[in-house]
Coordinates of C-alpha atoms and ligand atoms in Angstrom, one line a residue:
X1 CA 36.6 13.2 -4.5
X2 CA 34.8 10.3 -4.0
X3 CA 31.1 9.8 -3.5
X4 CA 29.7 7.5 -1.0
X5 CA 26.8 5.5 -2.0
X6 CA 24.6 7.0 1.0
X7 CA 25.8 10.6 -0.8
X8 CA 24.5 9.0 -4.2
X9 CA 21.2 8.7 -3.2
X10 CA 21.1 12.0 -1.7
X11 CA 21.9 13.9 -4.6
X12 CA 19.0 15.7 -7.3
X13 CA 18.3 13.8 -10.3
X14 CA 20.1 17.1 -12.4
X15 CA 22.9 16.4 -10.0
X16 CA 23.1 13.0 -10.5
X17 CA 22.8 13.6 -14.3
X18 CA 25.5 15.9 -14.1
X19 CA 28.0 13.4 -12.6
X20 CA 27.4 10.9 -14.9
X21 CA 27.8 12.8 -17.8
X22 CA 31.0 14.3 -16.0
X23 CA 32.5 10.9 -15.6
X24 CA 32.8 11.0 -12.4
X25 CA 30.0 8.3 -11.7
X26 CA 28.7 5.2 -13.6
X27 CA 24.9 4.4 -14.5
X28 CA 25.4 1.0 -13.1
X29 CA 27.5 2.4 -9.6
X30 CA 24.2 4.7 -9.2
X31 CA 21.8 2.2 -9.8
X32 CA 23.3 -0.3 -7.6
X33 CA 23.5 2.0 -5.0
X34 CA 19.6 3.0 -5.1
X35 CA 18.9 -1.1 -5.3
X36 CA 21.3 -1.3 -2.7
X37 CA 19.1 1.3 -0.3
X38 CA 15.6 -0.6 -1.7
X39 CA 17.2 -3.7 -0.1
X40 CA 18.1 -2.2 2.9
X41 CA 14.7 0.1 3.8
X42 CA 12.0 -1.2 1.8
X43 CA 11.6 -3.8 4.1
X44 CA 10.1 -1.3 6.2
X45 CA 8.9 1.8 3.8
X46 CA 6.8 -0.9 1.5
X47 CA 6.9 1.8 -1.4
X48 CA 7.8 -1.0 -4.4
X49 CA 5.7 -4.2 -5.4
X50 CA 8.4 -5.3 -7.5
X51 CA 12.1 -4.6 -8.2
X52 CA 13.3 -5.4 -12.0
X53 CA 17.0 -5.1 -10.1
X54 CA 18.4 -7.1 -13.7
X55 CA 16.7 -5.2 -15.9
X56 CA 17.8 -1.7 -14.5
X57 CA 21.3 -2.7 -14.3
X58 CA 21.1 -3.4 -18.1
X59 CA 19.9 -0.6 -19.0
X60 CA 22.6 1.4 -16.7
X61 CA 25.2 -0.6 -18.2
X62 CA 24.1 0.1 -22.0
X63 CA 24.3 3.7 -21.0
X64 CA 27.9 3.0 -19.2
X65 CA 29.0 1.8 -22.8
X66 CA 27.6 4.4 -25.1
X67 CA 29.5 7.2 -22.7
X68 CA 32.8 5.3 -22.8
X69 CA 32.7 4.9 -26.2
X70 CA 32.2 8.6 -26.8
X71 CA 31.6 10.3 -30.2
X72 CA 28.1 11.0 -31.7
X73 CA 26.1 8.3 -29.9
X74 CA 27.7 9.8 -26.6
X75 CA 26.0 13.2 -27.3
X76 CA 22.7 11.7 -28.1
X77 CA 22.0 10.6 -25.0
X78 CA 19.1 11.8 -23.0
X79 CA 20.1 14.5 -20.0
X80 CA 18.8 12.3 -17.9
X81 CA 20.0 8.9 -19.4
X82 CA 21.4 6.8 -16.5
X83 CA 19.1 8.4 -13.6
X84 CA 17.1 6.1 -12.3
X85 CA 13.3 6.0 -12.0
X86 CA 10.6 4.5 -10.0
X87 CA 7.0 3.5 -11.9
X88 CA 3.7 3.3 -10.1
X89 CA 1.9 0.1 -10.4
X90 CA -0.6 1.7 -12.2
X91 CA 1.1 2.7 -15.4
X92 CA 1.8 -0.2 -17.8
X93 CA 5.5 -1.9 -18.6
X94 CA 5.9 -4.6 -20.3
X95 CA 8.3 -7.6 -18.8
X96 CA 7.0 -6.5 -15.8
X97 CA 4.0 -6.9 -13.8
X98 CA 1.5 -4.5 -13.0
X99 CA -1.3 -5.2 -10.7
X100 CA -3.1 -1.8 -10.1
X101 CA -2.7 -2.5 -6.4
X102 CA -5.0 -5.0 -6.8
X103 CA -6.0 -8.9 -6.3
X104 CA -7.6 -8.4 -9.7
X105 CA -4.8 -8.1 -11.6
X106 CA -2.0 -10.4 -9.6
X107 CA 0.6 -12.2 -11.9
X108 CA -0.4 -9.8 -14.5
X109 CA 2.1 -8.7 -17.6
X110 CA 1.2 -6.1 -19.9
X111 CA 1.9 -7.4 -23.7
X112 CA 3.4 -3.7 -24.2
X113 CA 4.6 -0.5 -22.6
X114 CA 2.6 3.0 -21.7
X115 CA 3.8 5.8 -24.1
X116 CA 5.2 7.2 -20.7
X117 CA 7.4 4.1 -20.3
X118 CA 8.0 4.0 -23.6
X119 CA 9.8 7.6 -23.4
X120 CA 11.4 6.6 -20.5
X121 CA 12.9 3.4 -22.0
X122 CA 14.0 5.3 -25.1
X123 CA 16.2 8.3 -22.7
X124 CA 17.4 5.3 -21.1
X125 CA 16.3 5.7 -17.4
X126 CA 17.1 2.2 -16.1
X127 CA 13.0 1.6 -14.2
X128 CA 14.3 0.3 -10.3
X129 CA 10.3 -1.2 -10.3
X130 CA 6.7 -1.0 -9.7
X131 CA 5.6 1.4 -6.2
X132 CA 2.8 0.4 -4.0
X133 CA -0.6 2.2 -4.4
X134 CA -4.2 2.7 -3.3
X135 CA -6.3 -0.1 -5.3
X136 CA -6.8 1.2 -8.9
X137 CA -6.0 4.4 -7.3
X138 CA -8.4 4.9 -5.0
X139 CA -7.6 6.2 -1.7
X140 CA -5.7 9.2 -0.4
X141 CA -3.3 6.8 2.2
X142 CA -2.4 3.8 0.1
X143 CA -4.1 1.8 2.8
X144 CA -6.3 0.3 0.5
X145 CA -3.4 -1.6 -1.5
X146 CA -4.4 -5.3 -1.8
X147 CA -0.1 -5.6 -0.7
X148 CA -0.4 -3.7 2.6
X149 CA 0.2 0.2 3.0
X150 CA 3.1 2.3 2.1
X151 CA 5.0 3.6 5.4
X152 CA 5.9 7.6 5.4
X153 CA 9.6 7.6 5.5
X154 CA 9.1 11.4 7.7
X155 CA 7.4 9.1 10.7
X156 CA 6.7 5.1 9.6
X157 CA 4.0 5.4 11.9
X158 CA 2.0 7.2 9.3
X159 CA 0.7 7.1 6.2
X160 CA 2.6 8.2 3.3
X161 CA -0.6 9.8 1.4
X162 CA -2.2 8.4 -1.6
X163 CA -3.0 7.0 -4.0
X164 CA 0.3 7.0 -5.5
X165 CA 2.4 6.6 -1.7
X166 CA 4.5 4.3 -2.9
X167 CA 5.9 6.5 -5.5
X168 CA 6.4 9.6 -2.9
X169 CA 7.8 7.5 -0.4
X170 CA 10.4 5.9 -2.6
X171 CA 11.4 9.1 -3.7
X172 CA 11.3 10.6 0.2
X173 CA 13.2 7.5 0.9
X174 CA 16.2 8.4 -1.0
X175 CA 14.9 4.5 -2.8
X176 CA 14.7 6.4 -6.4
X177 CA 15.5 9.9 -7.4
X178 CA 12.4 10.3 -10.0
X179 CA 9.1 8.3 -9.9
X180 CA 5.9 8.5 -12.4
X181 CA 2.4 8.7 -10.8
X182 CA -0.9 9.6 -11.8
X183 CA -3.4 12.1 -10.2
X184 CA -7.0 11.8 -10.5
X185 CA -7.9 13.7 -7.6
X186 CA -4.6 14.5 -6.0
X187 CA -3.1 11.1 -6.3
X188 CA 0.3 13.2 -7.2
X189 CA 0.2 15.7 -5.2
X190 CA -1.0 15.0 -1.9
X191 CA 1.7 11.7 -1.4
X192 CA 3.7 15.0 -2.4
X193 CA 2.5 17.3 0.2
X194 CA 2.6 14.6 3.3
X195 CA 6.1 13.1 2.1
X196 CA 7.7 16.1 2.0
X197 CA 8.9 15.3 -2.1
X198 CA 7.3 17.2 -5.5
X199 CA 4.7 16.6 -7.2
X200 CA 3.0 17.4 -10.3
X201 CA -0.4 16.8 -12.3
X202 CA 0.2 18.2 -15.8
X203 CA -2.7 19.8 -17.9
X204 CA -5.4 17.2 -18.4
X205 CA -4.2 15.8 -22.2
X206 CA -0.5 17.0 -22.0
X207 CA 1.0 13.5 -21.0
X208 CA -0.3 11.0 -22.6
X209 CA -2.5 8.5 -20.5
X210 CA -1.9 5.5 -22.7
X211 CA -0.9 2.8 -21.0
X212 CA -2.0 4.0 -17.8
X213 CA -4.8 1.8 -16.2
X214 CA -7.9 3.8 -16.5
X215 CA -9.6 4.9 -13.4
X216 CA -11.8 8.1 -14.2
X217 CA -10.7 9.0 -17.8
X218 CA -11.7 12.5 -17.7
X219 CA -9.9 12.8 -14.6
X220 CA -6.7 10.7 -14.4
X221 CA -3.2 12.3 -15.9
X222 CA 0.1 10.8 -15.1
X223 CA 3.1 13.2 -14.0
X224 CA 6.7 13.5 -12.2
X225 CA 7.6 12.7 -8.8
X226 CA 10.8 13.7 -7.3
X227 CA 12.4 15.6 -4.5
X228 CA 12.9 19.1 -6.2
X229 CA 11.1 21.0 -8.6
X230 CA 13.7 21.4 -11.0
X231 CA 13.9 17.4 -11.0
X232 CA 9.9 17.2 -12.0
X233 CA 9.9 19.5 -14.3
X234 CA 12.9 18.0 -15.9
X235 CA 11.5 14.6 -16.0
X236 CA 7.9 16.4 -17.1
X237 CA 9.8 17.8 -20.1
X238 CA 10.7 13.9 -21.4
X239 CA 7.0 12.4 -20.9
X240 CA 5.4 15.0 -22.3
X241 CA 4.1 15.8 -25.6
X242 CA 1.3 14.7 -28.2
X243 CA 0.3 11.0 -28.4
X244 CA -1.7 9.6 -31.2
X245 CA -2.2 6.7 -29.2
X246 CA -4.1 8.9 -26.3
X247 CA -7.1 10.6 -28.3
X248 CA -7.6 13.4 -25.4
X249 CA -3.3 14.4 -25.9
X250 CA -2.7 17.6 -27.2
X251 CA -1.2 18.6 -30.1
X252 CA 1.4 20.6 -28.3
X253 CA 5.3 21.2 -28.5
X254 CA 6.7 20.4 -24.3
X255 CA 8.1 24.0 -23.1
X256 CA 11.1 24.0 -21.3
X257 CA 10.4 23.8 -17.6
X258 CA 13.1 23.3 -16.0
X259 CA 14.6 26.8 -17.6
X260 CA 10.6 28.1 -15.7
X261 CA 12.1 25.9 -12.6
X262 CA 15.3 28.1 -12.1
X263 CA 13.8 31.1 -12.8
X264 CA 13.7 32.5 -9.2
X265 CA 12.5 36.2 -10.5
X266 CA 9.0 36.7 -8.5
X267 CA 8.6 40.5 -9.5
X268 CA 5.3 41.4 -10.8
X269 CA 4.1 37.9 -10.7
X270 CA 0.1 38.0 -9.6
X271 CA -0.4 35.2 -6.8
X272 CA -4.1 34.3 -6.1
X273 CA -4.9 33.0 -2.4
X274 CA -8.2 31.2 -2.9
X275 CA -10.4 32.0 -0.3
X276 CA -12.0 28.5 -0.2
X277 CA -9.3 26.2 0.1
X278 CA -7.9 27.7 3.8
X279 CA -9.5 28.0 7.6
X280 CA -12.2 25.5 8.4
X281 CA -10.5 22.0 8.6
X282 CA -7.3 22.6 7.8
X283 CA -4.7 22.4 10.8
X284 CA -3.1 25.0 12.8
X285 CA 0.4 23.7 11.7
X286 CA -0.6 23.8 8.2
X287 CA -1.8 27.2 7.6
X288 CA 1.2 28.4 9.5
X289 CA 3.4 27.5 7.2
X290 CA 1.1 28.6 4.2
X291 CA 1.0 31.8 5.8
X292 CA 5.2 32.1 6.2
X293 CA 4.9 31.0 2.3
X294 CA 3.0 34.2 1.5
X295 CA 5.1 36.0 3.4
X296 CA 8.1 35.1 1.5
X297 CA 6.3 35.5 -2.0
X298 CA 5.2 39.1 -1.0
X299 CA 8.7 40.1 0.4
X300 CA 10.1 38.7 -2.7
X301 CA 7.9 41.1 -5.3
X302 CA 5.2 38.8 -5.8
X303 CA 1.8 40.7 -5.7
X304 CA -0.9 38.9 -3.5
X305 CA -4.5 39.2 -4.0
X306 CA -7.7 37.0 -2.9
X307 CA -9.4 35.3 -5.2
X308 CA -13.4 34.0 -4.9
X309 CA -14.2 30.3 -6.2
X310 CA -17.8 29.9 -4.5
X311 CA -18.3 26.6 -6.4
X312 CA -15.4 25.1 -4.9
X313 CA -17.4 24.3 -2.1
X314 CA -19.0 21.7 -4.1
X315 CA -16.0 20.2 -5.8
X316 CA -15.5 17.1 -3.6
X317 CA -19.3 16.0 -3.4
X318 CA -19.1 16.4 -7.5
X319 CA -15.8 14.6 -7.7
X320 CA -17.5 12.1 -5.8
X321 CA -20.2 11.6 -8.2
X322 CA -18.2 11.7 -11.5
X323 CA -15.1 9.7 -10.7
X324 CA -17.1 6.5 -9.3
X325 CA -19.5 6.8 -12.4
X326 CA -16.3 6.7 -14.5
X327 CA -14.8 4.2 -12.5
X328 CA -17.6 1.6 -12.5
X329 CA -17.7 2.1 -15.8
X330 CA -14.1 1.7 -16.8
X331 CA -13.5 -1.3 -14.3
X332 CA -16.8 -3.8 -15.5
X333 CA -14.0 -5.6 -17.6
X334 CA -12.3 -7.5 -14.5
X335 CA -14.8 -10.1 -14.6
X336 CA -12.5 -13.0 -15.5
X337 CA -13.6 -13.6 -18.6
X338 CA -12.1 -10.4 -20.4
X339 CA -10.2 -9.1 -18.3
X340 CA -8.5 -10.2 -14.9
X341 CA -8.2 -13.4 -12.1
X342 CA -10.5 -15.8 -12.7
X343 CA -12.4 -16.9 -9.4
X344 CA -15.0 -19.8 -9.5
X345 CA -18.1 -19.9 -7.4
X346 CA -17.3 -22.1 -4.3
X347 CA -20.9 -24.3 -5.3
X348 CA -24.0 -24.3 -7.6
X349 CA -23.7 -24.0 -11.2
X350 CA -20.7 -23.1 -12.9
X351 CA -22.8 -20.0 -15.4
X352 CA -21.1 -17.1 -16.7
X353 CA -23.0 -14.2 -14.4
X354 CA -22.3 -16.8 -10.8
X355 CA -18.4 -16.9 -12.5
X356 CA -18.0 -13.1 -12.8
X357 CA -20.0 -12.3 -9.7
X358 CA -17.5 -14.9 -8.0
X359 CA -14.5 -13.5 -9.3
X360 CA -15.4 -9.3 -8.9
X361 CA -16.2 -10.0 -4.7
X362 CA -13.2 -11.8 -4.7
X363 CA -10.7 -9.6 -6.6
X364 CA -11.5 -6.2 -5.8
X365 CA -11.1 -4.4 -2.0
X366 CA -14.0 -2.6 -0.2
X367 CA -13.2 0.5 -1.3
X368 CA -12.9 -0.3 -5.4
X369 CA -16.4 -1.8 -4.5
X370 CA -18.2 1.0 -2.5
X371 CA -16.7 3.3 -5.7
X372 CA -18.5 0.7 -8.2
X373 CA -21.9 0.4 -6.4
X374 CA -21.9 4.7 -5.7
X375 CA -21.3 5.2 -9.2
X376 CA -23.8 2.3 -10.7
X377 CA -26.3 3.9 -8.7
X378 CA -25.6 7.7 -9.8
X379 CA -25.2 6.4 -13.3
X380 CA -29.1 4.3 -13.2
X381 CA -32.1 5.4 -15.2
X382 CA -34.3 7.6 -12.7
X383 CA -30.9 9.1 -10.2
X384 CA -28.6 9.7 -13.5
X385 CA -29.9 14.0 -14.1
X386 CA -30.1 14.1 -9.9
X387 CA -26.5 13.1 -9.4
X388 CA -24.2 13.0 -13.1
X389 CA -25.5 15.8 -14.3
X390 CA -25.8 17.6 -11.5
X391 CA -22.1 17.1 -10.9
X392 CA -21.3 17.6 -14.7
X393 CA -23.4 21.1 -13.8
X394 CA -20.8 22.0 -10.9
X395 CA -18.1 20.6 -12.9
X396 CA -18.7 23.8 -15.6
X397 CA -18.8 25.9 -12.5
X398 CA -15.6 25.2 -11.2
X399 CA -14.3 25.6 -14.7
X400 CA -16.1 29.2 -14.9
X401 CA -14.5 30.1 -11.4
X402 CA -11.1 29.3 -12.6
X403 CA -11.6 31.2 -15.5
X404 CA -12.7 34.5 -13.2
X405 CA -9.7 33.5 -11.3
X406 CA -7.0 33.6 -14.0
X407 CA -7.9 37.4 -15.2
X408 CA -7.5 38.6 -11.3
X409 CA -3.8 35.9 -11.2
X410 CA -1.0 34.9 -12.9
X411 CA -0.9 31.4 -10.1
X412 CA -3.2 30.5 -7.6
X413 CA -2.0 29.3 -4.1
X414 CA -3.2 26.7 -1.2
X415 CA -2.3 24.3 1.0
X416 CA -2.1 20.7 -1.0
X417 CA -3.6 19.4 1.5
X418 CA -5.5 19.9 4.6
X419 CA -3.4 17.8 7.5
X420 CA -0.1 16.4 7.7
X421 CA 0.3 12.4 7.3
X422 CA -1.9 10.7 9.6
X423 CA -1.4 7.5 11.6
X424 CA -1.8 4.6 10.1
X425 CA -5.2 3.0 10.3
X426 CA -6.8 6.9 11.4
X427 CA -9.6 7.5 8.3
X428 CA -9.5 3.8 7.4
X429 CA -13.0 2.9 8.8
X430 CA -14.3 6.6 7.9
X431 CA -14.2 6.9 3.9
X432 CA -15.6 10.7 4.6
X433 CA -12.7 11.3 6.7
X434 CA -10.4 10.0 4.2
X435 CA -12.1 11.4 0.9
X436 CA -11.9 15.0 2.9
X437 CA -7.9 15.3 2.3
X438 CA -8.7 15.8 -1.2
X439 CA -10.4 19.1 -1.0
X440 CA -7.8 21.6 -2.4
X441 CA -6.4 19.0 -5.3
X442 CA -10.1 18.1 -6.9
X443 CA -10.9 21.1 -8.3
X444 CA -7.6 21.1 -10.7
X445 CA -8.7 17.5 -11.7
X446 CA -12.8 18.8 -12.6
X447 CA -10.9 21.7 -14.4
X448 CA -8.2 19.9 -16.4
X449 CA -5.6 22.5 -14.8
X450 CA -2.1 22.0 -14.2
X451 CA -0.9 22.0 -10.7
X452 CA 1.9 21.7 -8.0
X453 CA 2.9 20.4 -5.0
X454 CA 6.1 21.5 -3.3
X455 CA 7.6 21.5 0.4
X456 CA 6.7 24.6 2.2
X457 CA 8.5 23.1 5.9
X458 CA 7.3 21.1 8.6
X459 CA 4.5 21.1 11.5
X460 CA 5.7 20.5 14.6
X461 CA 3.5 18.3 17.1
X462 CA 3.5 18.3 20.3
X463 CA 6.3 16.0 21.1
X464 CA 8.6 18.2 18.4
X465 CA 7.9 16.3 15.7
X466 CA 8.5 17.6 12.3
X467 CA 6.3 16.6 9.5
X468 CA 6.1 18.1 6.2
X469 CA 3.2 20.4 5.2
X470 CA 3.0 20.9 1.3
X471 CA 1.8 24.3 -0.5
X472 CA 0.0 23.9 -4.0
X473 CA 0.4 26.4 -7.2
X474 CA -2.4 26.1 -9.8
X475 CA -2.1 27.3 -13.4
X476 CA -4.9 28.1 -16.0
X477 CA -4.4 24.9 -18.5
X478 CA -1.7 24.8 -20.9
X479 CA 0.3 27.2 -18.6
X480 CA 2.4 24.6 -16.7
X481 CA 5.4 26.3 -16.5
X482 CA 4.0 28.7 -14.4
X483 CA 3.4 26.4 -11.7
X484 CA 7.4 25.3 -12.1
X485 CA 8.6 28.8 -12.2
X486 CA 6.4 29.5 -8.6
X487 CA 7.3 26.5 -7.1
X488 CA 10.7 26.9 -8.2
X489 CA 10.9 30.0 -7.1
X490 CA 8.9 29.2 -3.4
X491 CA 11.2 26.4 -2.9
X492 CA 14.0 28.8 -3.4
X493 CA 13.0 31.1 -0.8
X494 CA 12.2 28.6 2.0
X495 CA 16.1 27.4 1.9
X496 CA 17.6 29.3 4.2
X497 CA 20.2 27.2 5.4
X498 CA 20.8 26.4 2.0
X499 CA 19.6 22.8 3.4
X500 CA 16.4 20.8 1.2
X501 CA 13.4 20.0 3.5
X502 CA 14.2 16.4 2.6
X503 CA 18.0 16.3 3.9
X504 CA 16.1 16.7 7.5
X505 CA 14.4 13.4 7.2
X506 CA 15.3 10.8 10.1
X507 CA 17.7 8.4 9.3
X508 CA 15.9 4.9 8.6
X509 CA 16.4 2.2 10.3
X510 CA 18.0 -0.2 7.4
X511 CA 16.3 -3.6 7.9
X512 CA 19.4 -5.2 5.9
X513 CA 18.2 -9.0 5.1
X514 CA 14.3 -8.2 6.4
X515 CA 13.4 -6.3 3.2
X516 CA 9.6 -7.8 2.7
X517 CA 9.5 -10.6 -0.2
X518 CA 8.3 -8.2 -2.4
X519 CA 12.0 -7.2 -2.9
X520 CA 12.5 -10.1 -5.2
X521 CA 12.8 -10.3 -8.9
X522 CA 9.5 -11.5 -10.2
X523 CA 7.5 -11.6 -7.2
X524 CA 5.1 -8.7 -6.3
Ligands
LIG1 N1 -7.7 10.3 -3.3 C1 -8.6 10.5 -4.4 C2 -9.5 9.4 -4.5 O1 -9.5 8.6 -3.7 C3 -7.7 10.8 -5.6 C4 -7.2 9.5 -6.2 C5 -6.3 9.7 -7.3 O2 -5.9 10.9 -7.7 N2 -6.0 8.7 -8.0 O3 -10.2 9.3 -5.5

């Protein structure tokens, strides 16, 4: 039997992986196919900067040979060899641009590849491109992209969450079954949540961050993206592991996740609602379907009990501290003379302070510059011990409430996030508004915990429409798996009509021969 391109795209990486290695598909048929769905929707969806459509195929076609060739080299490859994968524009790759999302870095190549990409290139995953993203990563609706927003593929109406919306959206977009992006507040997992896909933020040090354009280095980790959890943890399994080159990484052997993925036994398994992260601002339709979620975990032998994070109150206004200090630390070397565009000061004297002044207002967005100014001023002699090291304080907090946590639960549970996707343009000229989708991924970031996203149905609106609400497991660090073998094992139970969330997204318009410029070798 056959399999239609529009199938192709439909299927789960592991399927997908499956069929290759079956013979009944080629790398290069699978690949065409998703470049062939780029060309036809991201005209409208916006989720990719660039598409390296020549460089994929080779890579496809390498892995075509080694197959039909059999023998030894056949049986090397990667489980995933041949499965295509999506890259946020944040992450390094070399031969191909990456501009952050910014002006700052337009044109830009990377002289070499992050580790992640690195790993990636080695399993042969042929990379489709770059995705679209919140500038340097900062935003929650990838409405602050110096390329113009991400579209949510559930409703294009809306936003597809952020920072990393481009990555969820291709991968909600049947555009690319994997996709890399990094969460420094919930960058990963809130796309995750209003896209309807999976997403995860590994334990702060278990994937290396080399190579992954620094935002707030205590903070940032890059992790999977795809549409099931089996799929992230089976691409979580290949980037993981120690990196010399990253001198947080630790020294740790990658479990096997994807065995915690399938692992649907909930018996005996301690799952901790925090009492903190549900009620007051989160929406009716949202902690409906948490609610049906718990359900399902109790009928199914998990144990429910309440846990008490009091400090979690103050995660976002410490995250909002910490972060922009990082940040406006980490981004004084775009100033066009080390680092970045080069702008020249329209008149008066061409000196190095007017150049760099010149070039900073003109590259970066309003947003990269309110987070540079907020964290300059929390970082200055005279504020530093009233707002850094008050947040560093409540930073140790949050730590110390995760710990009480984790002796009363095996998993903690939330909603990922407080809404469903919002119309574009909503929060744009309210950065409170916007920062306040954030409230139930920060803490994980401050703590260096692993956590999940993963579907838990839609919200209805008034006018019937659907739109996904995600549901987020936490583990104590080093424990990832666990968040794999409860998401696994949620996403399991919310199947009933043995149908994906994602199979009930509405068809999309395909825009065949309007796909946005950006759909062009070489241009982003
Ligand atoms: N939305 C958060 C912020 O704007 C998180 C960003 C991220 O995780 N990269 O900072």
């Amino acid at each position: 039997m056959t399999t239609t391109p529009a199938e192709l795209v439909r299927l789960t990486a592991a399927q997908m992986a499956a069929k290759l290695r079956a013979g009944e598909i080629t790398a290069v048929e699978l690949t065409q196919a998703h470049l062939d769905r780029i060309a036809a929707v991201d005209g409208t969806i916006n989720a990719f900067l660039h598409v390296s459509a020549e460089e994929a195929l080779e890579t496809a076609a390498e892995v075509d040979k080694i197959r039909a060739a059999g023998g030894t080299g056949a049986q090397a490859l990667h489980p995933l060899a041949g499965v295509p994968i999506a890259v946020k524009d944040l992450i390094v790759t070399k031969g191909q641009p990456t501009t952050a999302g910014s002006k700052m870095l337009q044109g830009w190549m990377s002289p070499y590849d992050a580790t992640v990409v690195e790993k990636i290139r080695a399993a042969k995953l042929p990379i489709l491109g770059k995705t679209n993203l919140d500038e340097f990563a900062m935003g929650s609706s990838t409405e602050h992209s110096a390329y113009g927003p991400t579209r949510n593929p559930w409703d294009t109406g809306r936003i597809p969450g952020g920072s990393g919306g481009g990555s969820a959206a291709a991968v909600a977009a049947f555009e690319a079954p994997l996709a890399l992006g990094t969460d420094t507040g919930g960058s990963i997992r809130q796309p995750g949540a209003v896209t309807g896909t999976v997403g995860t933020k590994p334990t702060y040090g278990s994937v290396s961050r080399y190579g992954a354009i620094a935002m707030a280095s205590s903070l940032d980790q890059i992790g999977p993206v795809a549409r099931t959890v089996e799929d992230a943890a089976l691409l979580h399994e290949l980037i993981g592991g120690h990196d010399p080159k990253d001198s947080t990484s630790l020294p740790e052997e990658v479990p096997a996740f994807s065995e915690h993925a399938r692992n649907h036994q909930l018996t005996g398994l301690r799952i901790g609602i925090i009492k903190q992260l549900q009620g007051e601002g989160y929406q009716a339709g949202v902690l409906a379907r948490f609610q049906e979620a718990l359900e399902a975990l109790r009928s199914a032998g998990a144990e429910i009990v309440e846990v008490d994070c009091p400090s979690f109150d103050y995660a976002l206004g410490a995250y909002y501290l910490i972060m922009p200090s990082e940040a406006s630390s980490n981004l004084a070397r775009y100033d066009g003379v080390r680092y970045g565009t080069r702008v020249l000061p329209e008149e008066g004297p061409l000196t190095i302070e007017r150049v760099m002044g010149a070039t900073r207002a003109a590259g970066f967005g309003e947003e990269v510059k309110r987070r540079i100014i907020l964290g300059t001023y929390a970082l200055s002699a005279g504020y530093y011990d009233a707002y850094y090291g008050s947040a560093q304080k409540i930073r140790t907090l949050i730590q110390r409430d995760f710990e009480a946590a984790f002796e009363q639960a095996d998993v903690l549970i939330s909603p990922t996030a407080p809404t469903v996707a919002f119309p574009l343009g909503a929060k744009l000229d309210d950065p409170l508004a916007m920062y306040l989708n954030d409230i139930a991924t920060i803490p994980a970031n401050l703590a260096g915990v692993p956590g999940i996203s993963v579907p838990g149905g839609l919200s209805y609106d008034e006018n019937e429409q659907g739109l996904p609400v995600g549901i987020q497991f936490l583990a104590p660090a080093r424990e990832d798996a666990r968040v794999y073998h409860a998401a696994g094992a949620l996403e399991k139970l919310l199947q009933t009509d043995a149908e994906p969330l994602w199979a009930q997204i509405p068809e999309l318009a395909e825009t065949a021969g309007a796909a946005s410029s950006s759909v062009v070798e070489g241009a982003n």
